Amino acid sequence: MTYQKPIPLKDQDNQAYWDAADKHELVLQKCNDCGTFSQPPGPTCANCGSANVGWEKMGNDVQATVYSYVVSYRPFLPGFQDELPTIIALAQLDRVPEVKIMGNILNCDEQDVQIGMPVQMTWVDITEDRALPQWQPVTN
Amino acid sequence: MGTIKDRYAIVGVGESERSRKSGTTPLHLALDAANAAIKDAGLKATDIDGFMNYNEGDSCTSHQLATYLGVRPKYVKDIQGGGASTEMLIADAAALIEAGQLNTVLIYRSLNGSSGTRVGRGYDPDMLQGALAGGSFVIPYGSASPSQWFGMYAMRHMHETGTTKEHLGHVCLSFYEHAQRNPKAFLHGKPLTMENYLATPDISSPFNIHDSCLELDEGNALIVTSAENAKNCTSRPVYIMGMSARQCHPHAHYWNDIDQVASDYVAKELYENAGVTPEDIDVAAIYDCFSWVVLRQLEAYGFAKRGEAGEFVAQGNLKMGGKLPTNTAGGMLSEGYTHGMNNAIEIVRQLRHDYEGTDRQVEHCKIGICTGWAGPDIAGAMILRN
Ligand SMILES: [Zn+2]
């Protein structure tokens, strides 16, 4: 069964993020001048306009807490009709609280999701060479 | 824009029929709306020398509309845009008149939003990833509908302030109640109770179908001219006291900061320009693509303190006889949906006292506010008086 959902499109500005994701790692764009992290990444720093931006490796152990979420009961895109309801969450990184990353919360009942809930990043292989960062509840 | 106070006016408003299936084109709907607005103002089409339109690739052009009104305009302008575009184009019109370029401008929004191109669905996912800033960080997760995007903002805001689902329901109930007095409202004859509201399943939490605006086939138009020119019109002019045309907060990163909204920046300039305070406002048109968006703007524009908008609404303050009768024709939740222009038309009619002697008129109203919201990142607003 081929993957039906949209696959993240790589472009000039986000390539490093998605290349790292394919290797099950998180990298974040950071401004070398003012130190601001940019998520999503862009051509320059959106805080100071500097083009002197680089990438900081965050590794593959990424802890976060749910900052907000929606439970989506209708599919607005192809592929999601088979996995309703879909939990879409914005998770705040423990190590870099100014950065929040959207993802689905996998392996979680929609009644159990709540703001403040700890989650960890997990990477789902969606094609032979692509992987999608996702969230799952932290289990002890 | 402070210097334009009371020197420009809206002198005509009009709309087409609204339906789920117009069976006609946005050009026909625009012509119906434009002709109604021109008649309302007591003008001839050839008195209009500027035509402006906003659209999302779903309308006719200003040039087409002018052509089929038999006008050879000096100026046409079509912008890509949704909410807050009404306010921005009114400001542009005033600026062009101020500069001596134009005399009278017709602004319209026309779309087959139900039977044609729909705003909230039906996009190609790859196109959306490219079109939306940071789209590849959103679309692969199934988030492609404004109900999901604004739902994310709403859930956080509700968590922080204690605003409840019932509070959202009171916004819907207030506007649906207004629609029952407006025979032209699409949901006229479809009243809503809190029991029904709470029993309706969510589409994207915290929103159900009642929290979401209608998508209809509809055209709207309004005419802006100088206070001097307004004397030649047969309608009662409604003067622009102040505007904040369109303010933005960081575009590409708005997923990373869901606490601030552009309306927060608009309010200060708006009240300064108009020289009034929230207490002076008698009637309101608050952009209502979703119920929660109304609550958040009530805070932003100073009608309720942060976290108190829900209670403000629960007390019936948005209803006729309340402190701030709002979206008195039913709003985009229950009258129609043209990215804000139908709400702007209603506030003009209220300030002209068009409904005098009926239960739809906000008695003795003098000053009104009209707000636009193009998502959390762009907003505009104006204050009007009779
Ligand atoms: Zn910087």
Short mmCIF file of C-alpha atoms and ligand atoms in Angstrom, two decimals:
data_model
loop_
_atom_site.label_atom_id
_atom_site.label_comp_id
_atom_site.label_asym_id
_atom_site.label_seq_id
_atom_site.Cartn_x
_atom_site.Cartn_y
_atom_site.Cartn_z
CA MET A 1 0.00 0.00 0.00
CA THR A 2 1.60 3.28 -1.06
CA TYR A 3 1.50 6.29 1.23
CA GLN A 4 -1.55 8.42 0.34
CA LYS A 5 -1.04 11.44 2.59
CA PRO A 6 0.89 14.53 1.48
CA ILE A 7 4.67 14.10 1.68
CA PRO A 8 6.66 17.13 2.90
CA LEU A 9 8.03 18.99 -0.10
CA LYS A 10 11.69 19.88 0.19
CA ASP A 11 12.73 23.31 -0.96
CA GLN A 12 15.77 25.58 -0.76
CA ASP A 13 14.89 26.78 2.72
CA ASN A 14 13.71 23.62 4.46
CA GLN A 15 15.92 20.97 2.82
CA ALA A 16 18.23 20.52 5.82
CA TYR A 17 15.27 19.95 8.18
CA TRP A 18 13.71 17.26 6.00
CA ASP A 19 17.02 15.63 5.08
CA ALA A 20 17.70 15.22 8.80
CA ALA A 21 14.16 13.95 9.39
CA ASP A 22 14.76 11.25 6.78
CA LYS A 23 17.67 10.12 9.00
CA HIS A 24 15.45 10.27 12.10
CA GLU A 25 17.06 13.39 13.48
CA LEU A 26 15.87 16.88 14.27
CA VAL A 27 17.80 19.96 13.15
CA LEU A 28 16.63 23.52 13.73
CA GLN A 29 17.57 26.69 11.94
CA LYS A 30 19.34 29.21 14.17
CA CYS A 31 20.53 32.74 13.52
CA ASN A 32 24.27 33.13 14.09
CA ASP A 33 23.85 36.84 14.78
CA CYS A 34 20.93 37.13 17.19
CA GLY A 35 20.62 33.51 18.30
CA THR A 36 16.94 33.15 17.38
CA PHE A 37 15.63 29.73 16.34
CA SER A 38 13.34 29.75 13.29
CA GLN A 39 10.62 27.16 12.90
CA PRO A 40 9.69 26.86 10.10
CA PRO A 41 13.09 27.73 8.61
CA GLY A 42 13.41 30.50 6.05
CA PRO A 43 15.87 32.27 3.76
CA THR A 44 16.92 34.67 6.54
CA CYS A 45 16.28 35.20 10.24
CA ALA A 46 12.75 36.53 10.66
CA ASN A 47 13.79 38.24 13.90
CA CYS A 48 16.70 40.38 12.63
CA GLY A 49 16.79 39.79 8.86
CA SER A 50 20.32 38.36 8.92
CA ALA A 51 21.26 35.88 6.21
CA ASN A 52 23.87 34.44 8.55
CA VAL A 53 21.78 31.43 9.55
CA GLY A 54 22.87 27.86 10.28
CA TRP A 55 21.56 24.59 11.60
CA GLU A 56 21.74 23.18 15.09
CA LYS A 57 21.50 19.45 15.66
CA MET A 58 18.98 18.37 18.26
CA GLY A 59 19.52 14.63 17.83
CA ASN A 60 16.86 11.95 18.02
CA ASP A 61 15.76 12.20 21.63
CA VAL A 62 13.35 15.13 21.46
CA GLN A 63 11.07 15.73 24.42
CA ALA A 64 8.22 18.23 24.37
CA THR A 65 4.87 19.11 25.89
CA VAL A 66 1.58 19.66 24.08
CA TYR A 67 1.05 23.42 23.74
CA SER A 68 -2.25 23.16 21.87
CA TYR A 69 -4.09 20.68 19.69
CA VAL A 70 -7.19 20.01 17.66
CA VAL A 71 -9.02 16.76 17.22
CA SER A 72 -9.99 16.61 13.57
CA TYR A 73 -13.07 14.53 12.75
CA ARG A 74 -13.14 15.23 9.03
CA PRO A 75 -10.46 14.58 6.46
CA PHE A 76 -9.45 17.77 4.69
CA LEU A 77 -6.64 16.06 2.80
CA PRO A 78 -6.20 12.72 1.04
CA GLY A 79 -5.15 9.78 3.20
CA PHE A 80 -6.58 11.00 6.47
CA GLN A 81 -10.04 9.49 5.84
CA ASP A 82 -8.75 6.14 7.09
CA GLU A 83 -7.42 7.44 10.41
CA LEU A 84 -10.16 9.57 11.94
CA PRO A 85 -10.21 11.26 14.28
CA THR A 86 -6.75 12.73 13.74
CA ILE A 87 -5.02 14.51 16.61
CA ILE A 88 -3.01 17.49 15.36
CA ALA A 89 -0.84 19.02 18.04
CA LEU A 90 1.62 21.83 18.48
CA ALA A 91 4.34 20.65 20.84
CA GLN A 92 6.75 22.94 22.71
CA LEU A 93 10.30 21.61 22.83
CA ASP A 94 11.70 21.06 26.33
CA ARG A 95 15.23 22.10 25.26
CA VAL A 96 14.16 25.06 23.10
CA PRO A 97 10.84 26.30 24.52
CA GLU A 98 10.58 29.08 21.93
CA VAL A 99 10.15 26.43 19.25
CA LYS A 100 6.89 24.57 18.72
CA ILE A 101 6.53 21.82 16.13
CA MET A 102 3.30 20.53 14.67
CA GLY A 103 2.64 16.84 14.37
CA ASN A 104 0.04 14.16 14.89
CA ILE A 105 -0.01 12.45 18.26
CA LEU A 106 0.19 8.77 17.45
CA ASN A 107 -0.90 5.91 19.69
CA CYS A 108 -3.13 8.21 21.70
CA ASP A 109 -6.88 8.13 22.22
CA GLU A 110 -8.51 11.48 21.43
CA GLN A 111 -10.03 11.58 24.93
CA ASP A 112 -6.58 11.35 26.49
CA VAL A 113 -4.87 14.27 24.76
CA GLN A 114 -4.52 17.43 26.80
CA ILE A 115 -2.48 20.60 26.89
CA GLY A 116 0.64 20.13 28.99
CA MET A 117 0.90 16.42 28.21
CA PRO A 118 4.50 15.20 27.71
CA VAL A 119 5.28 13.81 24.27
CA GLN A 120 8.37 12.65 22.44
CA MET A 121 9.31 12.84 18.81
CA THR A 122 9.19 9.69 16.76
CA TRP A 123 9.93 9.25 13.05
CA VAL A 124 7.58 7.30 10.81
CA ASP A 125 9.03 5.90 7.58
CA ILE A 126 6.50 6.90 4.94
CA THR A 127 8.33 5.94 1.73
CA GLU A 128 11.58 4.14 0.99
CA ASP A 129 13.65 7.25 1.57
CA ARG A 130 11.39 9.64 3.48
CA ALA A 131 10.45 9.86 7.14
CA LEU A 132 7.97 12.11 8.94
CA PRO A 133 8.57 13.44 12.48
CA GLN A 134 5.59 12.69 14.70
CA TRP A 135 4.71 12.86 18.39
CA GLN A 136 3.75 10.12 20.78
CA PRO A 137 2.86 10.16 24.46
CA VAL A 138 5.80 9.61 26.79
CA THR A 139 5.49 6.17 28.33
CA ASN A 140 7.54 5.12 31.31
CA MET B 1 -4.69 57.76 8.15
CA GLY B 2 -5.54 60.08 11.02
CA THR B 3 -6.11 63.08 8.83
CA ILE B 4 -9.01 61.59 6.88
CA LYS B 5 -11.38 61.73 9.83
CA ASP B 6 -14.98 62.34 8.71
CA ARG B 7 -13.89 63.30 5.18
CA TYR B 8 -14.87 60.06 3.44
CA ALA B 9 -18.13 58.19 3.48
CA ILE B 10 -19.79 54.97 2.44
CA VAL B 11 -22.75 56.10 0.35
CA GLY B 12 -24.16 52.90 -1.13
CA VAL B 13 -24.40 49.23 -0.24
CA GLY B 14 -25.92 46.27 -2.04
CA GLU B 15 -25.89 42.53 -2.35
CA SER B 16 -27.02 39.77 -4.70
CA GLU B 17 -29.25 36.88 -3.74
CA ARG B 18 -27.40 34.38 -1.57
CA SER B 19 -27.70 30.66 -2.15
CA ARG B 20 -25.95 27.32 -2.14
CA LYS B 21 -26.23 27.06 -5.90
CA SER B 22 -26.53 30.31 -7.80
CA GLY B 23 -26.53 28.67 -11.22
CA THR B 24 -24.71 31.75 -12.45
CA THR B 25 -21.24 33.26 -12.41
CA PRO B 26 -19.51 35.58 -9.92
CA LEU B 27 -19.69 38.27 -12.64
CA HIS B 28 -23.50 38.09 -12.63
CA LEU B 29 -23.58 38.20 -8.81
CA ALA B 30 -21.15 41.15 -8.81
CA LEU B 31 -23.37 43.00 -11.31
CA ASP B 32 -26.44 42.41 -9.11
CA ALA B 33 -24.59 43.68 -6.03
CA ALA B 34 -23.03 46.65 -7.84
CA ASN B 35 -26.33 47.74 -9.39
CA ALA B 36 -28.02 47.51 -5.98
CA ALA B 37 -25.28 49.64 -4.37
CA ILE B 38 -25.37 52.23 -7.19
CA LYS B 39 -29.16 52.49 -6.90
CA ASP B 40 -28.90 52.71 -3.11
CA ALA B 41 -26.52 55.68 -3.46
CA GLY B 42 -28.68 57.37 -6.07
CA LEU B 43 -25.77 57.44 -8.51
CA LYS B 44 -25.31 56.44 -12.13
CA ALA B 45 -22.77 53.72 -12.92
CA THR B 46 -20.75 56.28 -14.87
CA ASP B 47 -20.32 58.35 -11.70
CA ILE B 48 -17.94 55.62 -10.52
CA ASP B 49 -14.39 56.01 -11.74
CA GLY B 50 -12.64 53.34 -9.67
CA PHE B 51 -13.45 49.65 -9.21
CA MET B 52 -11.77 47.39 -6.69
CA ASN B 53 -12.14 43.78 -5.81
CA TYR B 54 -10.62 41.19 -3.54
CA ASN B 55 -10.70 37.52 -4.31
CA GLU B 56 -8.99 34.19 -3.88
CA GLY B 57 -8.86 33.38 -7.57
CA ASP B 58 -12.60 32.76 -7.44
CA SER B 59 -14.15 35.93 -8.87
CA CYS B 60 -14.48 38.15 -11.94
CA THR B 61 -12.14 41.09 -12.40
CA SER B 62 -12.94 44.73 -11.68
CA HIS B 63 -12.34 45.46 -15.35
CA GLN B 64 -15.00 42.92 -16.35
CA LEU B 65 -17.51 44.33 -13.87
CA ALA B 66 -16.93 47.89 -15.04
CA THR B 67 -17.22 46.84 -18.68
CA TYR B 68 -20.64 45.25 -18.13
CA LEU B 69 -21.84 48.26 -16.17
CA GLY B 70 -21.04 50.26 -19.29
CA VAL B 71 -18.26 52.17 -17.56
CA ARG B 72 -14.76 52.94 -18.87
CA PRO B 73 -13.08 53.35 -15.48
CA LYS B 74 -9.95 55.36 -14.72
CA TYR B 75 -8.75 52.75 -12.30
CA VAL B 76 -9.21 49.05 -11.58
CA LYS B 77 -7.60 46.98 -8.86
CA ASP B 78 -7.92 43.31 -7.97
CA ILE B 79 -6.11 41.99 -4.95
CA GLN B 80 -5.58 38.53 -3.59
CA GLY B 81 -7.14 38.48 -0.19
CA GLY B 82 -9.84 37.38 2.19
CA GLY B 83 -10.77 38.88 5.55
CA ALA B 84 -9.71 42.46 6.31
CA SER B 85 -9.60 43.23 2.58
CA THR B 86 -12.83 45.25 2.77
CA GLU B 87 -11.15 47.61 5.23
CA MET B 88 -7.92 47.75 3.27
CA LEU B 89 -9.61 48.59 -0.03
CA ILE B 90 -11.78 51.26 1.62
CA ALA B 91 -8.57 52.81 2.95
CA ASP B 92 -6.98 52.56 -0.52
CA ALA B 93 -10.05 54.19 -2.07
CA ALA B 94 -9.94 57.06 0.42
CA ALA B 95 -6.22 57.53 -0.26
CA LEU B 96 -6.73 57.66 -4.03
CA ILE B 97 -9.59 60.14 -3.67
CA GLU B 98 -7.44 62.16 -1.25
CA ALA B 99 -4.66 62.21 -3.86
CA GLY B 100 -7.05 63.57 -6.47
CA GLN B 101 -6.84 60.45 -8.60
CA LEU B 102 -10.45 59.35 -8.25
CA ASN B 103 -13.84 60.62 -7.17
CA THR B 104 -15.96 57.60 -6.33
CA VAL B 105 -14.94 53.97 -5.88
CA LEU B 106 -17.02 50.80 -5.94
CA ILE B 107 -15.58 47.88 -3.99
CA TYR B 108 -17.01 44.39 -4.29
CA ARG B 109 -16.55 40.78 -3.31
CA SER B 110 -18.31 38.13 -5.36
CA LEU B 111 -17.90 34.37 -5.31
CA ASN B 112 -19.62 31.07 -5.86
CA GLY B 113 -18.33 29.97 -2.48
CA SER B 114 -20.68 27.02 -2.27
CA SER B 115 -21.15 25.78 -5.82
CA GLY B 116 -17.79 26.94 -7.17
CA THR B 117 -14.39 27.37 -5.56
CA ARG B 118 -14.73 26.71 -1.84
CA VAL B 119 -12.51 28.46 0.62
CA GLY B 120 -12.26 25.75 3.23
CA ARG B 121 -11.58 22.65 1.16
CA GLY B 122 -10.70 21.09 -2.13
CA TYR B 123 -7.13 22.32 -2.52
CA ASP B 124 -4.39 20.28 -4.10
CA PRO B 125 -2.11 19.29 -1.20
CA ASP B 126 1.15 19.97 -3.03
CA MET B 127 -0.12 23.36 -4.20
CA LEU B 128 -1.08 24.16 -0.59
CA GLN B 129 2.35 23.23 0.73
CA GLY B 130 3.90 25.75 -1.61
CA ALA B 131 1.25 28.44 -1.23
CA LEU B 132 1.13 28.43 2.55
CA ALA B 133 4.13 29.81 4.42
CA GLY B 134 5.77 26.83 6.11
CA GLY B 135 3.19 24.62 4.45
CA SER B 136 5.36 21.52 4.52
CA PHE B 137 5.33 21.68 8.32
CA VAL B 138 1.53 21.70 8.45
CA ILE B 139 -0.02 19.95 5.43
CA PRO B 140 1.59 16.50 5.91
CA TYR B 141 -0.17 16.37 9.31
CA GLY B 142 -3.62 16.75 7.81
CA SER B 143 -4.04 20.40 8.80
CA ALA B 144 -5.48 22.16 5.76
CA SER B 145 -8.72 23.76 6.95
CA PRO B 146 -9.12 27.11 8.69
CA SER B 147 -11.22 25.24 11.26
CA GLN B 148 -8.12 23.26 12.22
CA TRP B 149 -5.79 26.26 12.13
CA PHE B 150 -7.97 28.56 14.22
CA GLY B 151 -8.98 25.61 16.40
CA MET B 152 -5.34 25.37 17.47
CA TYR B 153 -5.41 29.02 18.57
CA ALA B 154 -8.78 28.62 20.23
CA MET B 155 -7.84 25.55 22.29
CA ARG B 156 -4.78 27.30 23.72
CA HIS B 157 -6.69 30.49 24.47
CA MET B 158 -9.51 28.55 26.14
CA HIS B 159 -6.97 26.61 28.18
CA GLU B 160 -5.29 29.80 29.40
CA THR B 161 -8.40 31.88 30.08
CA GLY B 162 -11.00 29.32 31.09
CA THR B 163 -13.23 30.25 28.16
CA THR B 164 -15.63 27.37 27.56
CA LYS B 165 -17.49 25.63 24.76
CA GLU B 166 -20.71 27.23 26.10
CA HIS B 167 -19.12 30.64 25.62
CA LEU B 168 -18.51 29.81 21.96
CA GLY B 169 -22.12 28.68 21.81
CA HIS B 170 -23.37 32.04 23.06
CA VAL B 171 -21.64 33.76 20.11
CA CYS B 172 -23.46 31.43 17.72
CA LEU B 173 -26.81 31.76 19.52
CA SER B 174 -26.60 35.56 19.48
CA PHE B 175 -25.97 35.73 15.74
CA TYR B 176 -28.49 32.99 14.86
CA GLU B 177 -31.05 34.98 16.85
CA HIS B 178 -30.34 38.01 14.65
CA ALA B 179 -30.68 35.88 11.52
CA GLN B 180 -34.24 35.00 12.59
CA ARG B 181 -35.14 38.70 12.19
CA ASN B 182 -33.45 38.96 8.80
CA PRO B 183 -35.47 37.28 6.02
CA LYS B 184 -32.43 37.48 3.73
CA ALA B 185 -30.18 35.59 6.14
CA PHE B 186 -29.33 32.15 4.83
CA LEU B 187 -30.21 30.54 8.17
CA HIS B 188 -33.43 32.52 8.62
CA GLY B 189 -35.96 30.02 9.93
CA LYS B 190 -33.23 27.86 11.50
CA PRO B 191 -32.97 28.98 15.13
CA LEU B 192 -30.35 27.45 17.41
CA THR B 193 -30.63 26.45 21.06
CA MET B 194 -27.75 25.81 23.45
CA GLU B 195 -28.95 22.23 23.78
CA ASN B 196 -28.72 21.70 20.02
CA TYR B 197 -25.42 23.51 19.85
CA LEU B 198 -23.80 21.36 22.54
CA ALA B 199 -25.23 18.17 21.03
CA THR B 200 -23.71 18.90 17.61
CA PRO B 201 -20.52 16.89 17.08
CA ASP B 202 -17.25 18.73 16.49
CA ILE B 203 -15.66 18.99 13.06
CA SER B 204 -12.32 20.27 14.39
CA SER B 205 -12.29 20.72 18.15
CA PRO B 206 -13.45 23.04 19.62
CA PHE B 207 -15.59 23.88 16.56
CA ASN B 208 -18.74 22.24 15.26
CA ILE B 209 -20.71 23.29 12.18
CA HIS B 210 -22.41 26.17 14.03
CA ASP B 211 -19.05 27.68 15.02
CA SER B 212 -18.06 27.90 11.35
CA CYS B 213 -19.11 30.45 8.75
CA LEU B 214 -21.38 29.59 5.86
CA GLU B 215 -19.93 29.09 2.41
CA LEU B 216 -22.40 30.52 -0.09
CA ASP B 217 -22.75 31.95 -3.56
CA GLU B 218 -23.01 35.69 -3.04
CA GLY B 219 -21.93 39.11 -4.27
CA ASN B 220 -21.61 42.27 -2.14
CA ALA B 221 -20.68 45.82 -3.06
CA LEU B 222 -20.20 49.18 -1.40
CA ILE B 223 -19.37 52.67 -2.64
CA VAL B 224 -16.86 55.08 -1.10
CA THR B 225 -16.62 58.76 -1.92
CA SER B 226 -15.64 62.06 -0.31
CA ALA B 227 -17.91 63.79 2.20
CA GLU B 228 -18.25 66.53 -0.42
CA ASN B 229 -19.38 64.11 -3.16
CA ALA B 230 -21.68 62.39 -0.68
CA LYS B 231 -23.95 65.43 -0.83
CA ASN B 232 -24.86 64.41 -4.39
CA CYS B 233 -26.09 61.00 -3.19
CA THR B 234 -29.64 60.25 -2.13
CA SER B 235 -28.57 57.95 0.71
CA ARG B 236 -27.63 59.04 4.22
CA PRO B 237 -23.82 58.99 4.24
CA VAL B 238 -21.96 56.98 6.85
CA TYR B 239 -18.66 58.69 7.62
CA ILE B 240 -15.33 57.02 8.25
CA MET B 241 -14.01 58.27 11.59
CA GLY B 242 -10.86 56.20 11.64
CA MET B 243 -9.17 53.22 10.11
CA SER B 244 -6.30 50.88 10.64
CA ALA B 245 -6.18 49.41 7.19
CA ARG B 246 -4.17 46.26 7.56
CA GLN B 247 -1.64 45.25 10.13
CA CYS B 248 0.41 42.10 10.28
CA HIS B 249 2.41 40.05 12.70
CA PRO B 250 5.14 37.66 11.55
CA HIS B 251 3.68 35.68 8.75
CA ALA B 252 5.67 32.52 8.28
CA HIS B 253 6.04 31.84 11.96
CA TYR B 254 2.53 32.12 13.17
CA TRP B 255 2.34 28.48 14.08
CA ASN B 256 5.14 29.10 16.49
CA ASP B 257 3.31 31.92 18.23
CA ILE B 258 -0.39 31.26 18.57
CA ASP B 259 -0.92 33.70 21.42
CA GLN B 260 -0.74 37.03 19.59
CA VAL B 261 -3.07 38.03 16.76
CA ALA B 262 -2.84 40.97 14.36
CA SER B 263 -6.03 42.49 15.81
CA ASP B 264 -4.00 43.27 18.95
CA TYR B 265 -1.96 45.75 16.90
CA VAL B 266 -4.90 47.27 15.03
CA ALA B 267 -6.95 48.44 17.99
CA LYS B 268 -4.59 51.14 19.27
CA GLU B 269 -4.17 52.94 15.95
CA LEU B 270 -7.86 52.57 15.17
CA TYR B 271 -9.13 54.27 18.32
CA GLU B 272 -6.46 56.97 18.11
CA ASN B 273 -7.46 57.83 14.55
CA ALA B 274 -11.16 57.83 15.32
CA GLY B 275 -10.76 59.74 18.58
CA VAL B 276 -13.14 57.46 20.45
CA THR B 277 -12.91 54.62 22.95
CA PRO B 278 -14.63 51.22 23.07
CA GLU B 279 -17.26 52.72 25.41
CA ASP B 280 -18.38 55.06 22.61
CA ILE B 281 -19.27 52.21 20.22
CA ASP B 282 -23.02 51.56 19.82
CA VAL B 283 -23.04 48.73 17.27
CA ALA B 284 -20.45 46.30 15.95
CA ALA B 285 -19.54 44.12 13.01
CA ILE B 286 -16.93 41.69 14.26
CA TYR B 287 -15.35 39.36 11.72
CA ASP B 288 -16.81 35.93 12.44
CA CYS B 289 -15.33 33.20 10.29
CA PHE B 290 -15.43 31.18 13.51
CA SER B 291 -17.15 31.83 16.84
CA TRP B 292 -13.90 31.97 18.79
CA VAL B 293 -12.49 34.63 16.49
CA VAL B 294 -15.22 36.94 17.82
CA LEU B 295 -14.24 36.32 21.45
CA ARG B 296 -10.57 36.94 20.75
CA GLN B 297 -11.36 40.21 18.93
CA LEU B 298 -13.65 41.40 21.74
CA GLU B 299 -10.52 41.25 23.87
CA ALA B 300 -8.26 42.80 21.24
CA TYR B 301 -10.60 45.76 20.62
CA GLY B 302 -11.13 46.44 24.30
CA PHE B 303 -14.72 45.32 24.78
CA ALA B 304 -13.74 42.72 27.35
CA LYS B 305 -10.62 42.04 29.38
CA ARG B 306 -8.56 38.98 28.53
CA GLY B 307 -10.47 35.92 29.66
CA GLU B 308 -13.72 37.83 30.18
CA ALA B 309 -15.06 37.84 26.61
CA GLY B 310 -16.89 34.57 27.19
CA GLU B 311 -18.84 35.98 30.14
CA PHE B 312 -19.48 39.22 28.21
CA VAL B 313 -21.12 37.19 25.48
CA ALA B 314 -22.96 34.83 27.86
CA GLN B 315 -24.64 37.90 29.40
CA GLY B 316 -26.28 38.61 26.05
CA ASN B 317 -24.21 41.68 25.23
CA LEU B 318 -23.95 40.82 21.52
CA LYS B 319 -27.73 40.67 21.18
CA MET B 320 -30.16 43.48 20.41
CA GLY B 321 -30.50 45.46 23.63
CA GLY B 322 -27.09 44.30 24.88
CA LYS B 323 -24.07 46.52 25.44
CA LEU B 324 -22.65 45.82 21.99
CA PRO B 325 -25.19 44.54 19.46
CA THR B 326 -22.98 42.67 17.02
CA ASN B 327 -23.46 41.18 13.56
CA THR B 328 -27.08 42.20 13.71
CA ALA B 329 -27.96 40.63 10.34
CA GLY B 330 -26.69 37.25 11.51
CA GLY B 331 -23.03 37.61 10.61
CA MET B 332 -21.01 35.16 8.60
CA LEU B 333 -22.08 32.36 10.93
CA SER B 334 -25.73 32.66 9.85
CA GLU B 335 -26.40 35.42 7.28
CA GLY B 336 -23.85 34.94 4.53
CA TYR B 337 -20.12 34.92 3.93
CA THR B 338 -18.17 37.30 1.76
CA HIS B 339 -14.99 37.59 3.79
CA GLY B 340 -16.41 40.41 5.86
CA MET B 341 -18.23 42.62 3.39
CA ASN B 342 -21.72 41.49 4.38
CA ASN B 343 -20.95 42.56 7.95
CA ALA B 344 -19.69 45.94 6.71
CA ILE B 345 -22.91 46.43 4.72
CA GLU B 346 -25.02 45.70 7.79
CA ILE B 347 -23.22 48.21 9.97
CA VAL B 348 -23.79 50.89 7.33
CA ARG B 349 -27.52 50.07 7.33
CA GLN B 350 -27.66 50.18 11.12
CA LEU B 351 -25.94 53.58 11.25
CA ARG B 352 -28.32 54.92 8.58
CA HIS B 353 -31.21 53.67 10.74
CA ASP B 354 -32.57 51.78 7.74
CA TYR B 355 -34.52 49.46 10.05
CA GLU B 356 -36.21 52.26 12.02
CA GLY B 357 -39.46 51.09 13.56
CA THR B 358 -38.53 47.40 13.49
CA ASP B 359 -36.97 45.04 16.02
CA ARG B 360 -33.84 44.90 13.88
CA GLN B 361 -32.76 48.51 14.51
CA VAL B 362 -30.18 49.25 17.20
CA GLU B 363 -31.93 52.28 18.65
CA HIS B 364 -30.24 55.68 18.41
CA CYS B 365 -26.95 54.15 17.27
CA LYS B 366 -24.37 56.71 16.17
CA ILE B 367 -20.99 55.01 16.12
CA GLY B 368 -20.07 51.56 14.86
CA ILE B 369 -16.96 49.41 14.55
CA CYS B 370 -16.25 46.99 11.72
CA THR B 371 -13.35 44.57 12.06
CA GLY B 372 -11.59 42.33 9.58
CA TRP B 373 -9.51 39.24 10.28
CA ALA B 374 -7.56 37.43 7.60
CA GLY B 375 -6.30 34.81 9.95
CA PRO B 376 -4.30 35.50 13.08
CA ASP B 377 -1.58 37.26 11.10
CA ILE B 378 -3.49 40.03 9.30
CA ALA B 379 -6.27 42.34 10.49
CA GLY B 380 -7.83 45.70 9.71
CA ALA B 381 -10.72 47.69 11.13
CA MET B 382 -12.69 50.90 10.80
CA ILE B 383 -14.92 53.06 12.96
CA LEU B 384 -17.93 54.67 11.30
CA ARG B 385 -20.52 57.26 12.32
CA ASN B 386 -23.73 58.62 10.92
ZN ZN C 1 18.64 36.94 13.78
#
